[in-house]
Coordinates of C-alpha atoms in Angstrom, one line a residue:
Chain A
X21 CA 0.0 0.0 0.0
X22 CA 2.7 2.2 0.8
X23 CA 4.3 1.3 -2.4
X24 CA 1.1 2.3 -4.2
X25 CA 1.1 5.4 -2.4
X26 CA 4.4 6.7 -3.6
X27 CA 3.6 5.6 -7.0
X28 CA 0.7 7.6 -7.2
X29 CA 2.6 10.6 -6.4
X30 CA 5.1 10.4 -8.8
X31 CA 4.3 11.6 -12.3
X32 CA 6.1 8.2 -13.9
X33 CA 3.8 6.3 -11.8
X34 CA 0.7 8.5 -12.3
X35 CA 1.2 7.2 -16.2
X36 CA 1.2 3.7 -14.8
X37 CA -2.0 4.2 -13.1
X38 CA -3.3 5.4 -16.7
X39 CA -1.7 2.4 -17.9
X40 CA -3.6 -0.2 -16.0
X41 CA -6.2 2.0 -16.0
X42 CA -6.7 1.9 -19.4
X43 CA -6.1 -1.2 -20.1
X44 CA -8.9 -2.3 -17.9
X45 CA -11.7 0.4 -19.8
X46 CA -9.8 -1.4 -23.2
X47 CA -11.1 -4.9 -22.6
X48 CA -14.3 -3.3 -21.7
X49 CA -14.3 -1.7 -25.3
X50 CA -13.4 -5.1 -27.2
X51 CA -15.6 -7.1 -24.6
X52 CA -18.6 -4.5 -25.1
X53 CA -17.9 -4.8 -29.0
X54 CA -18.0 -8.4 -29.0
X55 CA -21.8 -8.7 -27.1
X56 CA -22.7 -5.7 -29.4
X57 CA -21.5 -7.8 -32.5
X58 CA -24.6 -10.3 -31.7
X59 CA -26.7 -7.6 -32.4
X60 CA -26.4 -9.3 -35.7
X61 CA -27.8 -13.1 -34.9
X62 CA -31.0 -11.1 -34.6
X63 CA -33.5 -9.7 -31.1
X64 CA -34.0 -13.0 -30.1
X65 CA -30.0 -14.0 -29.1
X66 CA -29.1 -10.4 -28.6
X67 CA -31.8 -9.8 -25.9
X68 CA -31.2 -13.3 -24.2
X69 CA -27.5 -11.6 -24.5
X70 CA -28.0 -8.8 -22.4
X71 CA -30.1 -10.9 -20.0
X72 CA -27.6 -13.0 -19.8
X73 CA -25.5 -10.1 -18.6
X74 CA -27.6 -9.8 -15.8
X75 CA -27.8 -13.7 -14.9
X76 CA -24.2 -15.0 -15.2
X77 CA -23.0 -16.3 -12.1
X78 CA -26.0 -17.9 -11.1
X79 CA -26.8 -19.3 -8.4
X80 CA -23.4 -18.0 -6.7
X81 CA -24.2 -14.5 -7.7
X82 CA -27.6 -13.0 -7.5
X83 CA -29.2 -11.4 -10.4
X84 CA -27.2 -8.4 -11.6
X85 CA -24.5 -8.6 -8.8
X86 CA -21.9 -10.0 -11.0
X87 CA -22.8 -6.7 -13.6
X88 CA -22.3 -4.6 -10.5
X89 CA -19.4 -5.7 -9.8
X90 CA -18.3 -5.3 -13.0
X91 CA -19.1 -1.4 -13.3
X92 CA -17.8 -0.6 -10.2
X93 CA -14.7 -1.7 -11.0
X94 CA -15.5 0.0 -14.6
X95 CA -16.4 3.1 -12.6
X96 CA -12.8 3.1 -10.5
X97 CA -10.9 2.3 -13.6
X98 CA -12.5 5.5 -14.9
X99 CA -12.1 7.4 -11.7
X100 CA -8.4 6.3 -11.9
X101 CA -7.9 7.4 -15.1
X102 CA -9.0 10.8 -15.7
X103 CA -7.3 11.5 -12.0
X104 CA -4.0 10.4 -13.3
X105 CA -4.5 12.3 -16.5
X106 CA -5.2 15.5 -14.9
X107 CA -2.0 15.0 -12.3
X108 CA 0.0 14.3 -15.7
X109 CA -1.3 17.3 -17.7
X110 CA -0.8 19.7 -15.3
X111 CA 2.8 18.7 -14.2
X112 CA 3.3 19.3 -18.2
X113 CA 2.0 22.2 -18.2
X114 CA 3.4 23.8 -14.8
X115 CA 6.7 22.8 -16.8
X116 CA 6.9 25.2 -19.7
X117 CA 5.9 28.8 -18.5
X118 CA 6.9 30.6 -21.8
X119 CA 6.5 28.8 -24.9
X120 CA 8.2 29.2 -28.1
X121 CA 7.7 31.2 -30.8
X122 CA 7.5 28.0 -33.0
X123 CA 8.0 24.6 -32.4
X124 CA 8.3 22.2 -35.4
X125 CA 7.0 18.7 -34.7
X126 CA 7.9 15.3 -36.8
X127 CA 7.4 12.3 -34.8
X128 CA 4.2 13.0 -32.7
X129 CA 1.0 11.6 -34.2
X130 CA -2.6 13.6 -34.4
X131 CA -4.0 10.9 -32.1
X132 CA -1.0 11.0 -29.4
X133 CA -1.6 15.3 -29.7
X134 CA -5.8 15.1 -29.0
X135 CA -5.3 12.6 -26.2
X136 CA -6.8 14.9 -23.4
X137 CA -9.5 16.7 -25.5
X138 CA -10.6 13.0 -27.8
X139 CA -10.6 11.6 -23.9
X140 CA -13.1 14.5 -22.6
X141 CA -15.1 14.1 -25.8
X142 CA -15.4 10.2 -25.2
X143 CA -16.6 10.6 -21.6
X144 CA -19.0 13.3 -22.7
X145 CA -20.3 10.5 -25.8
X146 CA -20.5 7.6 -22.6
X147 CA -22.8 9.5 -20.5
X148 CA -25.2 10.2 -23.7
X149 CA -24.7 6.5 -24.9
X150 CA -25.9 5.8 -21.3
X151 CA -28.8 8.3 -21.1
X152 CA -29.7 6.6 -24.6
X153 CA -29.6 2.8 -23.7
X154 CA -28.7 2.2 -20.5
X155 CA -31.2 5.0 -18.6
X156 CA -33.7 5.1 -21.7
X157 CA -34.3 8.8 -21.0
X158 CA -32.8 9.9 -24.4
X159 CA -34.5 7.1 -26.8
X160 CA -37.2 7.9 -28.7
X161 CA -39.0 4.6 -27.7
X162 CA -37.4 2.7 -24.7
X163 CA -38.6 -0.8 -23.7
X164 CA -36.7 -2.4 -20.9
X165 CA -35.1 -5.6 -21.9
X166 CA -35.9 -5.3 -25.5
X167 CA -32.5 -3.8 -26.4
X168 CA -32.4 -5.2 -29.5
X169 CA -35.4 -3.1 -30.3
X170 CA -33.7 -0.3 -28.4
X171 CA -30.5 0.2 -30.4
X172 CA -32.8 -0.4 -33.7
X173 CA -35.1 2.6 -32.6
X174 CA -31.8 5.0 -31.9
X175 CA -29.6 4.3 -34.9
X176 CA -32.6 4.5 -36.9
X177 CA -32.1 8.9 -36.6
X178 CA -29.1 9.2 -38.6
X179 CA -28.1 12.3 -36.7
X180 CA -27.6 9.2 -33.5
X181 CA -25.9 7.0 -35.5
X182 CA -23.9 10.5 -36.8
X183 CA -22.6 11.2 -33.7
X184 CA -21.9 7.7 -32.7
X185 CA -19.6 7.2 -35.5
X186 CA -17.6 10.3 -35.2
X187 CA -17.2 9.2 -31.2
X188 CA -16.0 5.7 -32.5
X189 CA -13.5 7.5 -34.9
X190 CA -12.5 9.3 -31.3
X191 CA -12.3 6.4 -29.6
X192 CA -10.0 4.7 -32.4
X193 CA -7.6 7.1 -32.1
X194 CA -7.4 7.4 -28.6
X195 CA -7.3 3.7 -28.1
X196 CA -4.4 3.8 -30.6
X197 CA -2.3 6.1 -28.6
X198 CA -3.4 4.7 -25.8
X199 CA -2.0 1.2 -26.6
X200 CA 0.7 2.0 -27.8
X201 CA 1.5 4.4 -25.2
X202 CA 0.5 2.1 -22.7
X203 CA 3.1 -0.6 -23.4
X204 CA 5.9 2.3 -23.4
X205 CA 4.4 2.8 -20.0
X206 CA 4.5 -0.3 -18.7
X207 CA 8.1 -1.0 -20.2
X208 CA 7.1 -3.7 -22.7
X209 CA 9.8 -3.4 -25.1
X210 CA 11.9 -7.1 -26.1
X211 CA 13.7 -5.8 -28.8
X212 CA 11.8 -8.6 -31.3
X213 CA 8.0 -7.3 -30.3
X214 CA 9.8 -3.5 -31.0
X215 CA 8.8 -3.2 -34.3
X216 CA 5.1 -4.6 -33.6
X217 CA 3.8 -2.5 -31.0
X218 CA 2.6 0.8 -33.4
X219 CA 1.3 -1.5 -36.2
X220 CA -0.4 -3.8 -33.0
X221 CA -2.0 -0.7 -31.9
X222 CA -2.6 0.7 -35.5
X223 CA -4.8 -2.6 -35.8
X224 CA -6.8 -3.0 -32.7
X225 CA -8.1 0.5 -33.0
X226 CA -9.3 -0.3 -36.4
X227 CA -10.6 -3.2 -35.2
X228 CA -12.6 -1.6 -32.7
X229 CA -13.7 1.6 -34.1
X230 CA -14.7 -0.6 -37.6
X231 CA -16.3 -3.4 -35.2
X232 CA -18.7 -0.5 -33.7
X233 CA -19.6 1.6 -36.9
X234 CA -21.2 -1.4 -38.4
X235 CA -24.0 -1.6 -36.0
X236 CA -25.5 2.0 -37.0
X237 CA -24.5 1.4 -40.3
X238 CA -26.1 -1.7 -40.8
X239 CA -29.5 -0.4 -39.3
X240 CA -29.3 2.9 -41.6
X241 CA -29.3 0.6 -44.6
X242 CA -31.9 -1.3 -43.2
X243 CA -29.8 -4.5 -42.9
X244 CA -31.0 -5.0 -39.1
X245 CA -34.6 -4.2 -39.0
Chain B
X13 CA 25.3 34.5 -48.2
X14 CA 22.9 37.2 -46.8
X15 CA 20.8 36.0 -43.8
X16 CA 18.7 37.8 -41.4
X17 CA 18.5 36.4 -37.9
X18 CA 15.4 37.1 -35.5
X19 CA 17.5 36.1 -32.1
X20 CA 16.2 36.0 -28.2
X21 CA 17.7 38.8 -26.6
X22 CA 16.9 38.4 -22.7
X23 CA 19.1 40.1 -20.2
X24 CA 18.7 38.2 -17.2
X25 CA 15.9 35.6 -15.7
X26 CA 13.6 38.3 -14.0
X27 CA 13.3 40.6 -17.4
X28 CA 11.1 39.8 -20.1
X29 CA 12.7 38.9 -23.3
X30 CA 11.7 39.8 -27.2
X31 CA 13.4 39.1 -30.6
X32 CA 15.4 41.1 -32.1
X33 CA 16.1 41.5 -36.2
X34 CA 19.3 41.2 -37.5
X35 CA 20.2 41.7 -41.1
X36 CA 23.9 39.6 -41.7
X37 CA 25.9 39.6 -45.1
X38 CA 29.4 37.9 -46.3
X39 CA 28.4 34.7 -44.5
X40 CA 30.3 31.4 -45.7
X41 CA 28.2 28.7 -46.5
X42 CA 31.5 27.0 -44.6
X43 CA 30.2 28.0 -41.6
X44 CA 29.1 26.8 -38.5
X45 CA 26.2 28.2 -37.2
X46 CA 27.4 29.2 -34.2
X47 CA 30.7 31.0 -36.1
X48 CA 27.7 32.8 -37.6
X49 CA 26.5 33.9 -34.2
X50 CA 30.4 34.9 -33.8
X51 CA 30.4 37.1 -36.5
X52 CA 27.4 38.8 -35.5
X53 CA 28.4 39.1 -32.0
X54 CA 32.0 40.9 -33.8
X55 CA 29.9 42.8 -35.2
X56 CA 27.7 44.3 -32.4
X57 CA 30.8 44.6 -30.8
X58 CA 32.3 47.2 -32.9
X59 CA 28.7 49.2 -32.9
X60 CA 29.4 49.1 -29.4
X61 CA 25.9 47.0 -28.4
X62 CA 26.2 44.4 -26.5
X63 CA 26.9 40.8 -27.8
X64 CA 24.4 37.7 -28.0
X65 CA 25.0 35.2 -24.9
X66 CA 25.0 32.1 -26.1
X67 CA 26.4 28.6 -24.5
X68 CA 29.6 26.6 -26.3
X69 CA 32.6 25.0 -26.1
X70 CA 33.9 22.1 -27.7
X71 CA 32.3 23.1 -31.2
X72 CA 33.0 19.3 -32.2
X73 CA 29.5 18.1 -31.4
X74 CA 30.3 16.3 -28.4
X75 CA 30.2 18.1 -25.1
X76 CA 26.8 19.2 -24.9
X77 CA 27.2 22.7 -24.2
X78 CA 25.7 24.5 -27.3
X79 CA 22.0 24.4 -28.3
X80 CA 19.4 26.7 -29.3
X81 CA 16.4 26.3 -30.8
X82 CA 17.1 27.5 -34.6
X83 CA 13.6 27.8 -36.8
X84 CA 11.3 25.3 -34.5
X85 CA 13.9 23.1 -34.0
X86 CA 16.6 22.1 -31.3
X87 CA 20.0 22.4 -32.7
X88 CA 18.4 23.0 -36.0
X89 CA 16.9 21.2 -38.9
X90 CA 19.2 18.8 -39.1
X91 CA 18.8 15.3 -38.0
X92 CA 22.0 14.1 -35.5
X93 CA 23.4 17.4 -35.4
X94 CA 24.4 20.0 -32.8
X95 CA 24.3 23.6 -33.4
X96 CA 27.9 23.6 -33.7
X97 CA 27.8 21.3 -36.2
X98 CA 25.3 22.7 -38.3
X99 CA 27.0 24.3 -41.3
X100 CA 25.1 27.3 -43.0
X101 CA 25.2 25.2 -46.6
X102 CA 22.2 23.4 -45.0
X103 CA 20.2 27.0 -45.6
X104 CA 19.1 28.7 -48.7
X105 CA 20.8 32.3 -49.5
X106 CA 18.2 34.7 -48.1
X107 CA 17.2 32.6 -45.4
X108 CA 15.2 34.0 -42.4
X109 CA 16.2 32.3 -39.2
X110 CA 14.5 32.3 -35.4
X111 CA 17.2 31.8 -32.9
X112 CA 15.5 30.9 -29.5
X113 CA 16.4 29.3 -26.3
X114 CA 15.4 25.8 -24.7
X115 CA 11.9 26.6 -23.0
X116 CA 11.3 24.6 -19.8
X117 CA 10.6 26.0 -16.1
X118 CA 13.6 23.7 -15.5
X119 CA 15.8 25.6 -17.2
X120 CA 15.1 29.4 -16.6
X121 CA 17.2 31.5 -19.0
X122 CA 20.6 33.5 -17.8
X123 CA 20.9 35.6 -20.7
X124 CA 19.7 35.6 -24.7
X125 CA 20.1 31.9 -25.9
X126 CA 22.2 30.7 -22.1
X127 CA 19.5 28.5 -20.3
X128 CA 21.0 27.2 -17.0
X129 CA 21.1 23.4 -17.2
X130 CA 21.8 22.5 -13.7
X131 CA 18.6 20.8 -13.2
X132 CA 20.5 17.7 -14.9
X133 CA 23.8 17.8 -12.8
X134 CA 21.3 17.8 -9.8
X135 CA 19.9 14.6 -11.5
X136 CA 23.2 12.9 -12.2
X137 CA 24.1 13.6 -8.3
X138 CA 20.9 12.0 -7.3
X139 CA 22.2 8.6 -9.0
X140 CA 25.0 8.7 -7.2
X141 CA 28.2 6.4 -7.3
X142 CA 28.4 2.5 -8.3
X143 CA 30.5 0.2 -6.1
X144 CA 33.1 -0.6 -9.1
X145 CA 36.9 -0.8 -7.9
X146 CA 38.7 2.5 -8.5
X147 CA 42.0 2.6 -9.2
X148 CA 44.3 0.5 -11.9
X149 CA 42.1 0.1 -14.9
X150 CA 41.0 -3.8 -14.1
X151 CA 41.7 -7.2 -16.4
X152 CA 39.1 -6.3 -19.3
X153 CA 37.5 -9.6 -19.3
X154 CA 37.0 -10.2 -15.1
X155 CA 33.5 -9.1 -15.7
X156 CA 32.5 -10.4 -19.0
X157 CA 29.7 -8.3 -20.3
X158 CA 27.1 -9.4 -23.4
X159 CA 27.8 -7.8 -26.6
X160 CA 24.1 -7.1 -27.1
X161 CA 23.9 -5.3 -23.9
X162 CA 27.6 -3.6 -23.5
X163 CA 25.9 -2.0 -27.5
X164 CA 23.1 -0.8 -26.3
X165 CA 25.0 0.4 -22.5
X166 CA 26.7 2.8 -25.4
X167 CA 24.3 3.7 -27.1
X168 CA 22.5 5.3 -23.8
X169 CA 25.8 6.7 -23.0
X170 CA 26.4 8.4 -26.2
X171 CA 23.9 11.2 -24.4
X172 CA 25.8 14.5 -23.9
X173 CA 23.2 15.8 -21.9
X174 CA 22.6 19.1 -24.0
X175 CA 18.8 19.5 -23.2
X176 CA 17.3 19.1 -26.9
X177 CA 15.0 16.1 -25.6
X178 CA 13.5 18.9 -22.8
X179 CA 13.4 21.7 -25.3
X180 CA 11.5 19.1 -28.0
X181 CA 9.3 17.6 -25.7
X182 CA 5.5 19.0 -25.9
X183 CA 5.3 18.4 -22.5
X184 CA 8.9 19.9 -21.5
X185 CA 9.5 16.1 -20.2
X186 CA 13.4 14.7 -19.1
X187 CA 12.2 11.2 -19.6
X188 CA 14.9 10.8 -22.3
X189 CA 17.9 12.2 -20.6
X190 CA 16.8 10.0 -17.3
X191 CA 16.2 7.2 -19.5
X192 CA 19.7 7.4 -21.0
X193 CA 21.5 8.2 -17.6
X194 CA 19.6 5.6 -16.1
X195 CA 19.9 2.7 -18.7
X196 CA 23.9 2.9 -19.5
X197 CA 24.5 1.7 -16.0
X198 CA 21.4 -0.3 -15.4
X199 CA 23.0 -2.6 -18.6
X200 CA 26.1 -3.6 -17.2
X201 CA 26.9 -5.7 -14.3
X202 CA 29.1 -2.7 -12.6
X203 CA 25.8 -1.3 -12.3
X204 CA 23.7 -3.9 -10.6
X205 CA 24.5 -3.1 -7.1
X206 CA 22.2 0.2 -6.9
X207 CA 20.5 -0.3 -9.8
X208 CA 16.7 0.3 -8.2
X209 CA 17.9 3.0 -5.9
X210 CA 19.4 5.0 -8.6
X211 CA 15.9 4.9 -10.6
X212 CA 14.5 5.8 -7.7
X213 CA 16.5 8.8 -6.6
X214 CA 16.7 10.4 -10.3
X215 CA 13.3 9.4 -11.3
X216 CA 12.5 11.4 -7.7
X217 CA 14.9 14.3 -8.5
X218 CA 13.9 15.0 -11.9
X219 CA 9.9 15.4 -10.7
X220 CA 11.0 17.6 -7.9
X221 CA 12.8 20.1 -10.4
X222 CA 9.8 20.9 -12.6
X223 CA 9.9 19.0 -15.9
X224 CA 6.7 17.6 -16.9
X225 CA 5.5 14.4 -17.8
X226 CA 6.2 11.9 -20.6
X227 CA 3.4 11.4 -23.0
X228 CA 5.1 9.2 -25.9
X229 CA 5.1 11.6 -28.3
X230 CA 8.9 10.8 -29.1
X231 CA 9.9 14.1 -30.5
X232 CA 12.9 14.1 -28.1
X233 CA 14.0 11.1 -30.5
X234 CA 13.7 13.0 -33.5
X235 CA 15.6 16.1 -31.5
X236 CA 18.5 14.4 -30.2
X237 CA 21.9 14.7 -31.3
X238 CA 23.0 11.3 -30.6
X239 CA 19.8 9.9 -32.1
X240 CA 19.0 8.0 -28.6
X241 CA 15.5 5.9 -28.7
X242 CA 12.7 6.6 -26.9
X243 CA 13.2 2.8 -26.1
X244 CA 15.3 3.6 -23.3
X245 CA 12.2 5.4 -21.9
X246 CA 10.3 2.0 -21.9
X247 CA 13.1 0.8 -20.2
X248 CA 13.0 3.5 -18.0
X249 CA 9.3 3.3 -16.8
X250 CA 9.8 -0.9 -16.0
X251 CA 13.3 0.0 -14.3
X252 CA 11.4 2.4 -12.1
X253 CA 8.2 0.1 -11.6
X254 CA 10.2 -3.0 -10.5
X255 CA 12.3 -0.4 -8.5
X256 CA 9.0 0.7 -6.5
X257 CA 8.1 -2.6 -5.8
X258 CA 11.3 -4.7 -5.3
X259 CA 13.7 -2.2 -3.7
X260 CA 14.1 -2.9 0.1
X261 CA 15.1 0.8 1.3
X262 CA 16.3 -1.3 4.9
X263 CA 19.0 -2.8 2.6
X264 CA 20.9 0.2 2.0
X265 CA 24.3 0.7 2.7
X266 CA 25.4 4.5 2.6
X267 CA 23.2 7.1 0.8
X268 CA 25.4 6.9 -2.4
X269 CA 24.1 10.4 -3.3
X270 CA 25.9 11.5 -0.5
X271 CA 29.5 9.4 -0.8

């Protein structure tokens, strides 16, 4: 514990906290994108899907305990996260009072430079994409436990489905700094693995940003229905 | 060649700074760029103004002293160059160049393009010694030492601590100068003995004296003189994380910031 503590004050270990951090919110993503996915085998499996979300476990977990569990640990990773990136960003900033006149940049990437804004903008997408699906209060026709029908009756106002794929594209590049970055963090670098660890990045956050654009996609052109 | 120069001109840490234009003729594409600042500076001279501060001394690339930022860039546009080494062939007649100094809270500025770099010694300090026998060099193969890692020892060695990675870095991070410090002993066995407190201590040293943090952008790769990769940074970070939870501060023998 005292170890932890003196980790989290140290701005090297702050971006270790991010790390972990965001590792943990990153298998949420792929985990999240591969229930979504069976949105596809039609209502029927995708409903018994997110029921089943509430029942696994059973009978050594009550109904929706093992979910809870689940987002509160989702919930501290989060909590984790954005308090680490705040104690990193402002050390950075504190440390360069007057700026240059110019500063030419060559190796930095657009997604490593709109880390801190595309990671405001995601959190501000989350707590709509909850309101929407989760809460119901933003969806034009809610039924609980028909989310099948839910995410058809959503996606089906191409401004939603607008803004949910410009907030994937977000996500995709943050996920691929954030990958990357996050094995730098942690020190993963065997010199054979080296040369794999943008291009490994480069692909999961295609992977996921693709993964989740074909759900509103698909119900614009009428392929779910 | 004609140039004109827009240089910092700063005289002390309290006052405010500003550019100043300079308009230069009868430079030699031959030279350096810092004989260019000497020819200006011979010139103020004789108009009796006083002369642009500005940091050197070995003028063969290796010691670390000179750097300025020159158009956006540390040392200049070239890739594995020092300001000292930059010959003025590399610019087109005419050219318009911005001369500035490194900008981190780190390193306040002394005077025009002189930032003071003590911040690093301070960092060096807090590594403190390693327990190798002094004295008579030793039999070169009593410690034998991989020729993968004694390479890559070097090539975190080759740092001459000039400041370029600070002055590139978006976030005015020293991750890359602690890396290097910290890997070229951490790779051989002479190094072993302190290895975690040494991360410790300048991983400690360098938050305490303002830079910020790292955020993988690795322009302080693309900046450095000596080309050193931002792998040593990944190196770095595990170092330091095995460091926190390994290192048994009851273990220690005397503070070897202190011997």
């Amino acid at each position: 514990m005292r170890r932890l503590l003196s980790l989290s004050r140290s701005v090297v270990g702050k971006k270790v906290i991010m790390a972990v951090s965001g590792l943990i919110l990153f298998l949420f993503v792929v985990g999240h994108l591969l229930g979504n996915l069976k949105v596809f085998e039609g209502a029927e499996k995708f409903n018994a899907y997110a029921e089943g979300l509430r029942t696994v476990g059973a009978p050594f977990f009550g109904r929706g305990q093992l979910l809870w569990i689940a987002r509160i640990a989702l919930l501290v990773s989060l909590v984790a996260h954005v308090w680490a990136a705040l104690g990193v960003t402002l050390a950075s900033r504190q440390a360069r009072p007057v700026g240059y006149r110019y500063l030419e940049t060559s190796e930095t990437t657009y997604a490593a430079r709109t880390m801190r804004w595309g990671g405001v903008l995601i959190f501000l997408y989350v707590v709509y994409h909850l309101l929407d699906f989760t809460f119901g209060r933003l969806n034009p026709s809610f039924e609980p436990g028909n989310v099948y029908h839910n995410v058809l009756a959503s996606f089906a106002r191409w401004p939603v489905s607008a803004v949910y794929i410009a907030a994937m594209l977000v996500l995709g590049l943050h996920v691929y700094h954030g990958a990357w970055s996050a094995l730098q963090t942690l020190g993963w670098h065997r010199p054979p693995t080296d040369r794999w660890r943008r291009g490994f990045a480069a692909a999961v956050a295609g992977v996921i940003a693709g993964g989740y654009i074909t759900i509103p996609v698909a119900v614009l052109a009428g392929v779910l229905r | 060649m004609d140039l004109t120069l827009h240089v910092w001109r700063q005289a002390g840490a309290a006052t405010a700074g500003r550019f100043v234009r300079y308009e230069l003729g009868d430079v030699s594409p031959d030279m350096s760029f810092l004989e260019v600042l000497d020819l200006l500076n011979q010139q103020l001279i004789g108009r009796r103004e006083e002369p642009v501060a500005f940091d050197h001394d070995c003028r063969e690339g290796i010691c670390g002293a000179c750097g300025m930022v020159i158009n956006g860039r540390p040392h200049g546009p070239r890739a594995a160059t020092t300001a000292c080494q930059l010959h003025m062939r590399h610019f087109p007649e005419g050219a318009e160049i911005w001369v500035e100094p490194w900008r981190a809270r780190a390193f306040p500025v002394v005077k025009d393009l002189v930032v003071d770099r003590s911040a690093f010694d301070r960092i060096i300090q807090a590594g403190g010694f390693i327990t190798a026998r002094a004295g008579s060099a030793p039999e070169a193969n009593a410690i034998p030492v991989p020729k993968g890692d004694a390479d890559r020892a070097m090539d975190a060695a080759a740092c001459i601590g000039c400041g370029a990675c600070v002055a590139a870095c978006p976030n005015a991070s020293a991750m890359l100068f602690v890396a290097a410090k910290v890997s070229h002993l951490g790779l051989l066995p002479q190094g072993q003995p302190e290895r975690a407190q040494r991360v410790l201590r300048m991983v400690e040293v360098m938050e305490a004296e303002g830079f910020g943090a790292c955020s993988n952008h690795g322009e302080c790769m693309a900046a450095c003189p000596k080309e050193i990769s931002i792998d040593f940074i990944a190196r770095l970070n595990r170092d330091y994380l095995t460091s926190v939870f390994r290192h048994q501060p009851s273990e220690e023998g005397p503070d070897p910031a202190e011997g």
